[in-house]
mmCIF file of C-alpha atoms and ligand atoms in Angstrom:
data_model
loop_
_atom_site.group_PDB
_atom_site.id
_atom_site.type_symbol
_atom_site.label_atom_id
_atom_site.label_comp_id
_atom_site.label_asym_id
_atom_site.label_seq_id
_atom_site.Cartn_x
_atom_site.Cartn_y
_atom_site.Cartn_z
ATOM 1 C CA UNK A 1 23.048 -9.054 -5.191
ATOM 2 C CA UNK A 2 19.316 -8.923 -5.925
ATOM 3 C CA UNK A 3 17.666 -5.514 -6.399
ATOM 4 C CA UNK A 4 15.739 -4.349 -3.361
ATOM 5 C CA UNK A 5 11.978 -3.811 -3.207
ATOM 6 C CA UNK A 6 10.253 -1.843 -0.451
ATOM 7 C CA UNK A 7 6.544 -1.255 0.040
ATOM 8 C CA UNK A 8 4.161 -0.687 2.917
ATOM 9 C CA UNK A 9 0.559 -0.277 4.026
ATOM 10 C CA UNK A 10 -1.080 1.697 6.785
ATOM 11 C CA UNK A 11 -2.939 -0.102 9.576
ATOM 12 C CA UNK A 12 -5.983 2.133 9.117
ATOM 13 C CA UNK A 13 -8.709 -0.543 9.050
ATOM 14 C CA UNK A 14 -9.638 -3.901 10.530
ATOM 15 C CA UNK A 15 -9.252 -5.443 7.093
ATOM 16 C CA UNK A 16 -7.407 -4.666 3.893
ATOM 17 C CA UNK A 17 -9.581 -4.210 0.798
ATOM 18 C CA UNK A 18 -9.357 -5.867 -2.585
ATOM 19 C CA UNK A 19 -7.618 -2.809 -4.132
ATOM 20 C CA UNK A 20 -4.765 -3.150 -1.615
ATOM 21 C CA UNK A 21 -4.414 -6.757 -2.782
ATOM 22 C CA UNK A 22 -4.690 -6.385 -6.528
ATOM 23 C CA UNK A 23 -2.911 -3.017 -6.692
ATOM 24 C CA UNK A 24 -0.030 -3.992 -4.427
ATOM 25 C CA UNK A 25 0.080 -7.200 -2.347
ATOM 26 C CA UNK A 26 -0.175 -9.653 -5.238
ATOM 27 C CA UNK A 27 2.933 -8.014 -6.708
ATOM 28 C CA UNK A 28 4.713 -8.005 -3.346
ATOM 29 C CA UNK A 29 4.377 -11.768 -3.223
ATOM 30 C CA UNK A 30 5.702 -12.255 -6.777
ATOM 31 C CA UNK A 31 8.617 -9.872 -6.308
ATOM 32 C CA UNK A 32 9.995 -11.992 -3.465
ATOM 33 C CA UNK A 33 11.284 -14.439 -6.094
ATOM 34 C CA UNK A 34 13.464 -11.895 -7.846
ATOM 35 C CA UNK A 35 14.117 -9.205 -5.226
ATOM 36 C CA UNK A 36 15.376 -8.671 -1.730
ATOM 37 C CA UNK A 37 11.998 -7.644 -0.249
ATOM 38 C CA UNK A 38 11.089 -5.411 2.713
ATOM 39 C CA UNK A 39 7.415 -4.914 3.567
ATOM 40 C CA UNK A 40 6.231 -2.593 6.325
ATOM 41 C CA UNK A 41 3.130 -1.872 8.357
ATOM 42 C CA UNK A 42 3.461 1.912 8.552
ATOM 43 C CA UNK A 43 1.883 2.635 11.911
ATOM 44 C CA UNK A 44 3.451 6.106 12.243
ATOM 45 C CA UNK A 45 1.604 7.114 9.059
ATOM 46 C CA UNK A 46 -1.645 5.831 10.564
ATOM 47 C CA UNK A 47 -1.301 8.329 13.439
ATOM 48 C CA UNK A 48 -2.296 11.063 10.946
ATOM 49 C CA UNK A 49 -5.924 9.928 11.265
ATOM 50 C CA UNK A 50 -5.914 9.953 15.107
ATOM 51 C CA UNK A 51 -6.851 6.323 15.835
ATOM 52 C CA UNK A 52 -7.801 5.053 19.294
ATOM 53 C CA UNK A 53 -4.636 3.510 20.837
ATOM 54 C CA UNK A 54 -6.091 -0.009 21.253
ATOM 55 C CA UNK A 55 -7.575 0.098 17.768
ATOM 56 C CA UNK A 56 -4.225 1.063 16.222
ATOM 57 C CA UNK A 57 -2.459 -1.764 18.067
ATOM 58 C CA UNK A 58 -5.055 -4.300 16.907
ATOM 59 C CA UNK A 59 -4.961 -3.075 13.327
ATOM 60 C CA UNK A 60 -1.156 -3.167 13.226
ATOM 61 C CA UNK A 61 -1.194 -6.910 13.967
ATOM 62 C CA UNK A 62 -4.160 -7.590 11.681
ATOM 63 C CA UNK A 63 -2.458 -5.816 8.767
ATOM 64 C CA UNK A 64 0.760 -7.805 9.203
ATOM 65 C CA UNK A 65 -1.313 -11.013 9.449
ATOM 66 C CA UNK A 66 -2.851 -10.273 6.049
ATOM 67 C CA UNK A 67 0.575 -9.738 4.443
ATOM 68 C CA UNK A 68 1.590 -13.188 5.674
ATOM 69 C CA UNK A 69 -1.733 -14.748 4.662
ATOM 70 C CA UNK A 70 -1.338 -13.343 1.152
ATOM 71 C CA UNK A 71 1.971 -15.175 0.786
ATOM 72 C CA UNK A 72 4.647 -12.798 2.050
ATOM 73 C CA UNK A 73 7.235 -15.230 3.402
ATOM 74 C CA UNK A 74 9.054 -13.950 6.520
ATOM 75 C CA UNK A 75 11.896 -16.418 6.051
ATOM 76 C CA UNK A 76 12.778 -14.632 2.795
ATOM 77 C CA UNK A 77 11.359 -11.125 3.228
ATOM 78 C CA UNK A 78 11.508 -8.589 6.031
ATOM 79 C CA UNK A 79 8.069 -7.890 7.562
ATOM 80 C CA UNK A 80 8.121 -5.206 10.244
ATOM 81 C CA UNK A 81 6.347 -2.313 11.963
ATOM 82 C CA UNK A 82 7.593 1.156 11.065
ATOM 83 C CA UNK A 83 7.612 2.404 14.685
ATOM 84 C CA UNK A 84 10.005 -0.428 15.651
ATOM 85 C CA UNK A 85 12.700 1.241 13.546
ATOM 86 C CA UNK A 86 13.139 4.825 14.846
ATOM 87 C CA UNK A 87 15.289 5.814 11.850
ATOM 88 C CA UNK A 88 12.084 6.341 9.804
ATOM 89 C CA UNK A 89 11.045 9.344 11.885
ATOM 90 C CA UNK A 90 14.624 10.636 12.055
ATOM 91 C CA UNK A 91 15.162 10.528 8.301
ATOM 92 C CA UNK A 92 11.751 12.129 7.718
ATOM 93 C CA UNK A 93 12.940 15.174 9.691
ATOM 94 C CA UNK A 94 16.132 15.397 7.656
ATOM 95 C CA UNK A 95 14.183 15.066 4.380
ATOM 96 C CA UNK A 96 11.701 17.749 5.447
ATOM 97 C CA UNK A 97 14.610 20.197 5.434
ATOM 98 C CA UNK A 98 15.224 19.259 1.779
ATOM 99 C CA UNK A 99 11.565 19.617 0.686
ATOM 100 C CA UNK A 100 10.129 22.855 -0.667
ATOM 101 C CA UNK A 101 6.793 24.084 0.708
ATOM 102 C CA UNK A 102 5.524 24.390 -2.865
ATOM 103 C CA UNK A 103 6.324 20.820 -3.838
ATOM 104 C CA UNK A 104 4.816 19.409 -0.614
ATOM 105 C CA UNK A 105 1.712 21.516 -1.246
ATOM 106 C CA UNK A 106 1.112 19.970 -4.673
ATOM 107 C CA UNK A 107 0.293 16.474 -3.358
ATOM 108 C CA UNK A 108 -3.223 15.614 -4.490
ATOM 109 C CA UNK A 109 -3.765 12.907 -1.857
ATOM 110 C CA UNK A 110 -3.316 15.555 0.856
ATOM 111 C CA UNK A 111 -5.880 17.738 -0.877
ATOM 112 C CA UNK A 112 -8.350 14.817 -1.122
ATOM 113 C CA UNK A 113 -7.831 13.563 2.417
ATOM 114 C CA UNK A 114 -7.853 17.009 4.049
ATOM 115 C CA UNK A 115 -11.034 17.902 2.146
ATOM 116 C CA UNK A 116 -12.669 14.739 3.517
ATOM 117 C CA UNK A 117 -11.709 15.313 7.150
ATOM 118 C CA UNK A 118 -12.160 19.109 7.095
ATOM 119 C CA UNK A 119 -9.893 21.828 8.490
ATOM 120 C CA UNK A 120 -10.316 20.759 12.123
ATOM 121 C CA UNK A 121 -9.247 17.150 11.347
ATOM 122 C CA UNK A 122 -6.290 18.102 9.145
ATOM 123 C CA UNK A 123 -2.982 17.897 10.986
ATOM 124 C CA UNK A 124 0.550 18.758 9.873
ATOM 125 C CA UNK A 125 1.374 15.031 9.789
ATOM 126 C CA UNK A 126 -1.144 14.545 6.987
ATOM 127 C CA UNK A 127 0.679 17.281 5.060
ATOM 128 C CA UNK A 128 4.162 15.851 5.645
ATOM 129 C CA UNK A 129 3.000 12.245 5.083
ATOM 130 C CA UNK A 130 4.773 11.951 1.674
ATOM 131 C CA UNK A 131 8.057 12.990 3.315
ATOM 132 C CA UNK A 132 7.775 10.164 5.856
ATOM 133 C CA UNK A 133 6.972 7.860 2.941
ATOM 134 C CA UNK A 134 10.126 9.041 1.157
ATOM 135 C CA UNK A 135 12.089 8.256 4.320
ATOM 136 C CA UNK A 136 10.585 4.740 4.412
ATOM 137 C CA UNK A 137 11.810 4.117 0.883
ATOM 138 C CA UNK A 138 15.215 5.842 0.923
ATOM 139 C CA UNK A 139 16.310 4.267 4.221
ATOM 140 C CA UNK A 140 16.602 0.880 2.533
ATOM 141 C CA UNK A 141 18.432 1.858 -0.679
ATOM 142 C CA UNK A 142 15.284 0.732 -2.461
ATOM 143 C CA UNK A 143 15.417 0.057 -6.211
ATOM 144 C CA UNK A 144 11.732 -0.705 -6.802
ATOM 145 C CA UNK A 145 8.484 0.342 -5.107
ATOM 146 C CA UNK A 146 5.335 -1.567 -6.077
ATOM 147 C CA UNK A 147 2.286 0.667 -5.520
ATOM 148 C CA UNK A 148 -1.123 1.389 -6.986
ATOM 149 C CA UNK A 149 -1.625 4.354 -9.318
ATOM 150 C CA UNK A 150 -2.841 6.482 -6.366
ATOM 151 C CA UNK A 151 0.687 6.567 -4.920
ATOM 152 C CA UNK A 152 2.515 7.571 -8.111
ATOM 153 C CA UNK A 153 2.815 11.250 -7.167
ATOM 154 C CA UNK A 154 4.226 10.425 -3.729
ATOM 155 C CA UNK A 155 6.805 8.212 -5.327
ATOM 156 C CA UNK A 156 7.805 11.040 -7.674
ATOM 157 C CA UNK A 157 8.546 13.158 -4.599
ATOM 158 C CA UNK A 158 10.703 10.348 -3.175
ATOM 159 C CA UNK A 159 12.631 10.239 -6.450
ATOM 160 C CA UNK A 160 13.080 14.031 -6.531
ATOM 161 C CA UNK A 161 14.350 14.006 -2.948
ATOM 162 C CA UNK A 162 16.763 11.166 -3.690
ATOM 163 C CA UNK A 163 18.187 13.046 -6.681
ATOM 164 C CA UNK A 164 18.471 16.224 -4.623
ATOM 165 C CA UNK A 165 20.350 14.419 -1.837
ATOM 166 C CA UNK A 166 22.734 12.911 -4.365
ATOM 167 C CA UNK A 167 23.308 16.300 -6.038
ATOM 168 C CA UNK A 168 24.016 18.037 -2.726
ATOM 169 C CA UNK A 169 25.724 15.344 -0.695
ATOM 170 C CA UNK A 170 27.455 13.143 -3.268
ATOM 171 C CA UNK A 171 26.291 10.840 -6.063
ATOM 172 C CA UNK A 172 26.142 7.615 -4.063
ATOM 173 C CA UNK A 173 24.317 9.029 -1.027
ATOM 174 C CA UNK A 174 20.995 7.242 -1.676
ATOM 175 C CA UNK A 175 19.469 4.987 -4.349
ATOM 176 C CA UNK A 176 16.859 6.596 -6.624
ATOM 177 C CA UNK A 177 13.755 4.341 -6.494
ATOM 178 C CA UNK A 178 11.651 3.297 -9.502
ATOM 179 C CA UNK A 179 7.878 2.784 -9.363
ATOM 180 C CA UNK A 180 6.472 -0.648 -10.213
ATOM 181 C CA UNK A 181 2.828 -0.196 -11.191
ATOM 182 C CA UNK A 182 0.805 -3.022 -12.729
ATOM 183 C CA UNK A 183 -1.323 -1.212 -15.284
ATOM 184 C CA UNK A 184 -4.300 -3.567 -15.442
ATOM 185 C CA UNK A 185 -5.005 -3.534 -11.715
ATOM 186 C CA UNK A 186 -3.429 -0.218 -10.779
ATOM 187 C CA UNK A 187 -6.742 1.087 -9.509
ATOM 188 C CA UNK A 188 -9.762 -0.753 -8.157
ATOM 189 C CA UNK A 189 -12.792 1.458 -7.670
ATOM 190 C CA UNK A 190 -15.507 1.667 -5.040
ATOM 191 C CA UNK A 191 -18.468 -0.626 -5.856
ATOM 192 C CA UNK A 192 -21.034 2.050 -5.062
ATOM 193 C CA UNK A 193 -19.126 5.102 -6.326
ATOM 194 C CA UNK A 194 -17.081 3.647 -9.194
ATOM 195 C CA UNK A 195 -15.365 6.938 -9.993
ATOM 196 C CA UNK A 196 -13.633 6.906 -6.575
ATOM 197 C CA UNK A 197 -10.910 4.445 -5.608
ATOM 198 C CA UNK A 198 -11.802 1.646 -3.228
ATOM 199 C CA UNK A 199 -10.347 2.640 0.140
ATOM 200 C CA UNK A 200 -10.039 0.678 3.376
ATOM 201 C CA UNK A 201 -10.914 3.616 5.599
ATOM 202 C CA UNK A 202 -13.113 5.809 3.383
ATOM 203 C CA UNK A 203 -15.250 3.410 1.325
ATOM 204 C CA UNK A 204 -18.748 2.699 2.675
ATOM 205 C CA UNK A 205 -19.552 -0.844 3.892
ATOM 206 C CA UNK A 206 -21.395 -1.496 0.615
ATOM 207 C CA UNK A 207 -18.707 0.016 -1.599
ATOM 208 C CA UNK A 208 -15.847 -2.130 -0.363
ATOM 209 C CA UNK A 209 -14.637 -5.740 -0.678
ATOM 210 C CA UNK A 210 -12.742 -6.558 2.505
ATOM 211 C CA UNK A 211 -10.383 -9.486 2.826
ATOM 212 C CA UNK A 212 -11.627 -10.387 6.306
ATOM 213 C CA UNK A 213 -15.299 -9.756 5.554
ATOM 214 C CA UNK A 214 -17.879 -12.541 5.837
ATOM 215 C CA UNK A 215 -18.058 -14.166 2.345
ATOM 216 C CA UNK A 216 -21.855 -13.814 2.194
ATOM 217 C CA UNK A 217 -21.658 -10.056 2.550
ATOM 218 C CA UNK A 218 -18.823 -9.895 -0.032
ATOM 219 C CA UNK A 219 -21.165 -11.624 -2.502
ATOM 220 C CA UNK A 220 -24.018 -9.309 -1.512
ATOM 221 C CA UNK A 221 -21.901 -6.199 -2.145
ATOM 222 C CA UNK A 222 -20.845 -7.425 -5.579
ATOM 223 C CA UNK A 223 -24.424 -8.253 -6.554
ATOM 224 C CA UNK A 224 -25.525 -4.760 -5.415
ATOM 225 C CA UNK A 225 -22.631 -2.949 -7.197
ATOM 226 C CA UNK A 226 -23.687 0.219 -9.026
ATOM 227 C CA UNK A 227 -23.943 -0.282 -12.806
ATOM 228 C CA UNK A 228 -25.475 1.866 -15.543
ATOM 229 C CA UNK A 229 -28.916 1.359 -17.063
ATOM 230 C CA UNK A 230 -28.063 0.351 -20.637
ATOM 231 C CA UNK A 231 -27.301 -3.238 -19.579
ATOM 232 C CA UNK A 232 -24.518 -3.898 -22.130
ATOM 233 C CA UNK A 233 -21.422 -5.615 -20.737
ATOM 234 C CA UNK A 234 -18.550 -3.555 -22.178
ATOM 235 C CA UNK A 235 -15.343 -1.934 -20.904
ATOM 236 C CA UNK A 236 -15.620 1.874 -20.972
ATOM 237 C CA UNK A 237 -14.069 3.637 -17.981
ATOM 238 C CA UNK A 238 -15.601 7.009 -18.869
ATOM 239 C CA UNK A 239 -19.196 6.029 -19.491
ATOM 240 C CA UNK A 240 -19.538 2.634 -17.816
ATOM 241 C CA UNK A 241 -17.349 2.960 -14.719
ATOM 242 C CA UNK A 242 -19.252 0.387 -12.626
ATOM 243 C CA UNK A 243 -19.203 -2.527 -15.044
ATOM 244 C CA UNK A 244 -15.636 -1.674 -16.145
ATOM 245 C CA UNK A 245 -14.507 -1.974 -12.529
ATOM 246 C CA UNK A 246 -16.209 -5.379 -12.198
ATOM 247 C CA UNK A 247 -14.502 -6.541 -15.396
ATOM 248 C CA UNK A 248 -11.102 -5.373 -14.086
ATOM 249 C CA UNK A 249 -11.565 -7.323 -10.844
ATOM 250 C CA UNK A 250 -12.847 -10.384 -12.709
ATOM 251 C CA UNK A 251 -9.911 -10.367 -15.134
ATOM 252 C CA UNK A 252 -7.352 -9.988 -12.316
ATOM 253 C CA UNK A 253 -8.718 -12.996 -10.431
ATOM 254 C CA UNK A 254 -9.775 -15.312 -13.237
ATOM 255 C CA UNK A 255 -6.894 -14.841 -15.665
ATOM 256 C CA UNK A 256 -9.093 -14.150 -18.711
ATOM 257 C CA UNK A 257 -8.421 -10.777 -20.351
ATOM 258 C CA UNK A 258 -11.075 -8.053 -20.160
ATOM 259 C CA UNK A 259 -11.666 -8.451 -23.934
ATOM 260 C CA UNK A 260 -12.190 -12.189 -23.505
ATOM 261 C CA UNK A 261 -14.653 -11.622 -20.657
ATOM 262 C CA UNK A 262 -16.587 -9.081 -22.740
ATOM 263 C CA UNK A 263 -16.796 -11.643 -25.562
ATOM 264 C CA UNK A 264 -17.835 -14.437 -23.174
ATOM 265 C CA UNK A 265 -20.612 -12.320 -21.633
ATOM 266 C CA UNK A 266 -21.959 -10.905 -24.878
ATOM 267 C CA UNK A 267 -25.775 -10.746 -24.770
ATOM 268 C CA UNK A 268 -25.865 -11.636 -21.055
ATOM 269 C CA UNK A 269 -27.272 -9.513 -18.226
ATOM 270 C CA UNK A 270 -25.289 -7.601 -15.567
ATOM 271 C CA UNK A 271 -26.843 -9.922 -12.960
ATOM 272 C CA UNK A 272 -25.203 -12.918 -14.613
ATOM 273 C CA UNK A 273 -21.765 -11.274 -14.531
ATOM 274 C CA UNK A 274 -22.220 -10.254 -10.895
ATOM 275 C CA UNK A 275 -23.251 -13.726 -9.709
ATOM 276 C CA UNK A 276 -20.235 -15.329 -11.428
ATOM 277 C CA UNK A 277 -17.857 -12.648 -10.175
ATOM 278 C CA UNK A 278 -19.150 -13.002 -6.603
ATOM 279 C CA UNK A 279 -18.257 -16.694 -6.708
ATOM 280 C CA UNK A 280 -14.785 -15.997 -8.129
ATOM 281 C CA UNK A 281 -14.053 -13.362 -5.461
ATOM 282 C CA UNK A 282 -15.307 -15.520 -2.575
ATOM 283 C CA UNK A 283 -13.242 -18.499 -3.775
ATOM 284 C CA UNK A 284 -10.172 -16.275 -4.002
ATOM 285 C CA UNK A 285 -10.616 -14.657 -0.597
ATOM 286 C CA UNK A 286 -11.626 -17.675 1.504
ATOM 287 C CA UNK A 287 -8.166 -19.291 1.891
ATOM 288 C CA UNK A 288 -6.550 -15.878 2.494
ATOM 289 C CA UNK A 289 -9.182 -15.081 5.104
ATOM 290 C CA UNK A 290 -8.582 -18.412 6.859
ATOM 291 C CA UNK A 291 -4.801 -18.046 6.831
ATOM 292 C CA UNK A 292 -5.055 -14.484 8.205
ATOM 293 C CA UNK A 293 -7.302 -15.671 11.036
ATOM 294 C CA UNK A 294 -4.717 -18.315 11.971
ATOM 295 C CA UNK A 295 -2.042 -15.638 12.314
ATOM 296 C CA UNK A 296 -4.390 -13.311 14.223
ATOM 297 C CA UNK A 297 -5.182 -16.110 16.647
ATOM 298 C CA UNK A 298 -1.439 -16.718 17.278
ATOM 299 C CA UNK A 299 -0.249 -13.240 18.362
ATOM 300 C CA UNK A 300 2.982 -14.601 19.874
ATOM 301 C CA UNK A 301 3.998 -16.166 16.572
ATOM 302 C CA UNK A 302 3.075 -12.958 14.748
ATOM 303 C CA UNK A 303 4.994 -10.764 17.209
ATOM 304 C CA UNK A 304 8.064 -12.993 16.798
ATOM 305 C CA UNK A 305 7.948 -12.417 13.002
ATOM 306 C CA UNK A 306 7.677 -8.653 13.583
ATOM 307 C CA UNK A 307 10.527 -8.620 16.118
ATOM 308 C CA UNK A 308 12.803 -10.502 13.742
ATOM 309 C CA UNK A 309 11.784 -8.158 10.901
ATOM 310 C CA UNK A 310 12.539 -5.069 13.009
ATOM 311 C CA UNK A 311 16.008 -6.373 13.845
ATOM 312 C CA UNK A 312 16.851 -7.042 10.198
ATOM 313 C CA UNK A 313 15.353 -3.718 9.040
ATOM 314 C CA UNK A 314 17.213 -1.744 11.741
ATOM 315 C CA UNK A 315 20.550 -3.045 10.575
ATOM 316 C CA UNK A 316 20.047 -1.548 7.100
ATOM 317 C CA UNK A 317 18.252 1.613 8.277
ATOM 318 C CA UNK A 318 20.842 2.580 10.886
ATOM 319 C CA UNK A 319 23.684 2.352 8.347
ATOM 320 C CA UNK A 320 21.824 4.607 5.873
ATOM 321 C CA UNK A 321 20.920 7.185 8.495
ATOM 322 C CA UNK A 322 24.486 7.268 9.829
ATOM 323 C CA UNK A 323 25.786 7.900 6.283
ATOM 324 C CA UNK A 324 23.299 10.759 5.789
ATOM 325 C CA UNK A 325 23.905 12.340 9.205
ATOM 326 C CA UNK A 326 27.605 12.324 8.478
ATOM 327 C CA UNK A 327 27.211 13.850 5.010
ATOM 328 C CA UNK A 328 24.902 16.689 6.124
ATOM 329 C CA UNK A 329 27.470 17.695 8.728
ATOM 330 C CA UNK A 330 26.068 16.430 12.005
ATOM 331 C CA UNK A 331 28.846 15.766 14.500
ATOM 332 C CA UNK A 332 28.953 11.969 14.943
ATOM 333 C CA UNK A 333 30.734 9.831 17.550
ATOM 334 C CA UNK A 334 33.159 8.819 14.760
ATOM 335 C CA UNK A 335 34.273 12.473 14.493
ATOM 336 C CA UNK A 336 35.513 12.548 18.098
ATOM 337 C CA UNK A 337 39.118 13.693 18.333
HETATM 338 N N1 AQP B 1 -8.242 1.100 -4.874
HETATM 339 C C1 AQP B 1 -6.985 0.722 -5.037
HETATM 340 N N2 AQP B 1 -6.594 0.141 -6.193
HETATM 341 C C2 AQP B 1 -5.299 -0.266 -6.353
HETATM 342 N N3 AQP B 1 -4.342 -0.129 -5.404
HETATM 343 C C3 AQP B 1 -4.707 0.434 -4.238
HETATM 344 N N4 AQP B 1 -4.038 0.703 -3.098
HETATM 345 C C4 AQP B 1 -4.878 1.274 -2.219
HETATM 346 N N5 AQP B 1 -6.100 1.390 -2.735
HETATM 347 C C5 AQP B 1 -6.040 0.885 -3.992
HETATM 348 C C6 AQP B 1 -2.640 0.368 -2.869
HETATM 349 O O1 AQP B 1 -2.580 -0.321 -1.630
HETATM 350 C C7 AQP B 1 -1.463 0.121 -0.865
HETATM 351 C C8 AQP B 1 -2.001 0.613 0.471
HETATM 352 O O2 AQP B 1 -1.431 1.751 0.874
HETATM 353 P P1 AQP B 1 -1.852 2.531 2.212
HETATM 354 O O3 AQP B 1 -2.285 1.589 3.270
HETATM 355 O O4 AQP B 1 -0.687 3.393 2.538
HETATM 356 O O5 AQP B 1 -3.058 3.458 1.896
HETATM 357 P P2 AQP B 1 -3.793 3.996 0.665
HETATM 358 O O6 AQP B 1 -3.000 3.959 -0.586
HETATM 359 O O7 AQP B 1 -4.345 5.337 1.029
HETATM 360 O O8 AQP B 1 -4.926 2.876 0.568
HETATM 361 P P3 AQP B 1 -6.361 2.931 1.165
HETATM 362 O O9 AQP B 1 -6.922 1.562 1.131
HETATM 363 O O10 AQP B 1 -7.151 3.996 0.495
HETATM 364 O O11 AQP B 1 -6.113 3.301 2.659
HETATM 365 P P4 AQP B 1 -6.668 4.500 3.520
HETATM 366 O O12 AQP B 1 -8.145 4.356 3.451
HETATM 367 O O13 AQP B 1 -6.113 4.231 4.872
HETATM 368 O O14 AQP B 1 -6.178 5.780 2.946
HETATM 369 C C9 AQP B 1 -0.735 1.151 -1.723
HETATM 370 O O15 AQP B 1 0.300 0.521 -2.431
HETATM 371 C C10 AQP B 1 -1.799 1.630 -2.680
HETATM 372 O O16 AQP B 1 -1.262 2.064 -3.906
#
């Protein structure tokens, strides 16, 4: 049997951004060759930011369409919506009873996100978000979770919970997942604020590269990316965050190493690098954009993929939840005398 990979994205924007692609989706596609893959659109997570109902529905389809356009193959991998498999919410409740207040309170993404939305916009769901994420992962006896660097801490919590369940309920209760983080592209930064990660819902229109954005405005954003004033093309995350980010993106898409790019651009201006990079990014995104639009324009075909995915996911999820409910001592139909 192949090892299992699980990963997911929230439908929190009308388009994914380049960081979602390079930090995660590109790996999702590759892992299909070696792993039994399950990829989710985690719409229950997206409720933490209080979306308009119609907007959430639209974004759920659009997010799935981009998975498929990137090369996730529904005949091999499971592609589904989290809310179609009720076991996610049920296991999250069970896991919350295994999570300490202190350990939940240490999650830095909660601190960042709650600081951005303020006290009035911060709900309990945003706080318990990593527990729902742990449920997503543990439900499928996941071996490997490909994520960007920003999700490492959440994955640590999933691992701790898995080990705790096994210690309390029996060694083979759940599989302990391993992170799969591609170092070179683990974090893509905002084009305007290159010390902050690029984010599909928080980055400004000029700071982001969106997959479904008009190619002309992608090129414009890259050409207007913030860089320092000393005009030397070099990789230095601390002191030259802007140009280092451009080099990371360039290297990921073009195949040349960052060192090779630095050598090739020696003595050239930032403008030169930006013009070339804009062309590389537009060429990369155009076919993905077109394929995503085809899926978006065929909602029946897309919904059929999601329905099939939900059925296959439910089969695995219901067996895991039943095992856990039994082991924690809930009275199950199988216990009837
Ligand atoms: N900037 C990034 N660089 C590398 N990887 C990234 N990921 C996100 N941003 C970057 C990876 O993409 C996946 C998306 O996960 P998510 O939808 O659950 O949300 P997120 O991690 O919070 O990503 P965003 O784009 O910042 O979304 P919003 O704005 O909704 O919060 C994950 O695998 C993540 O590591």
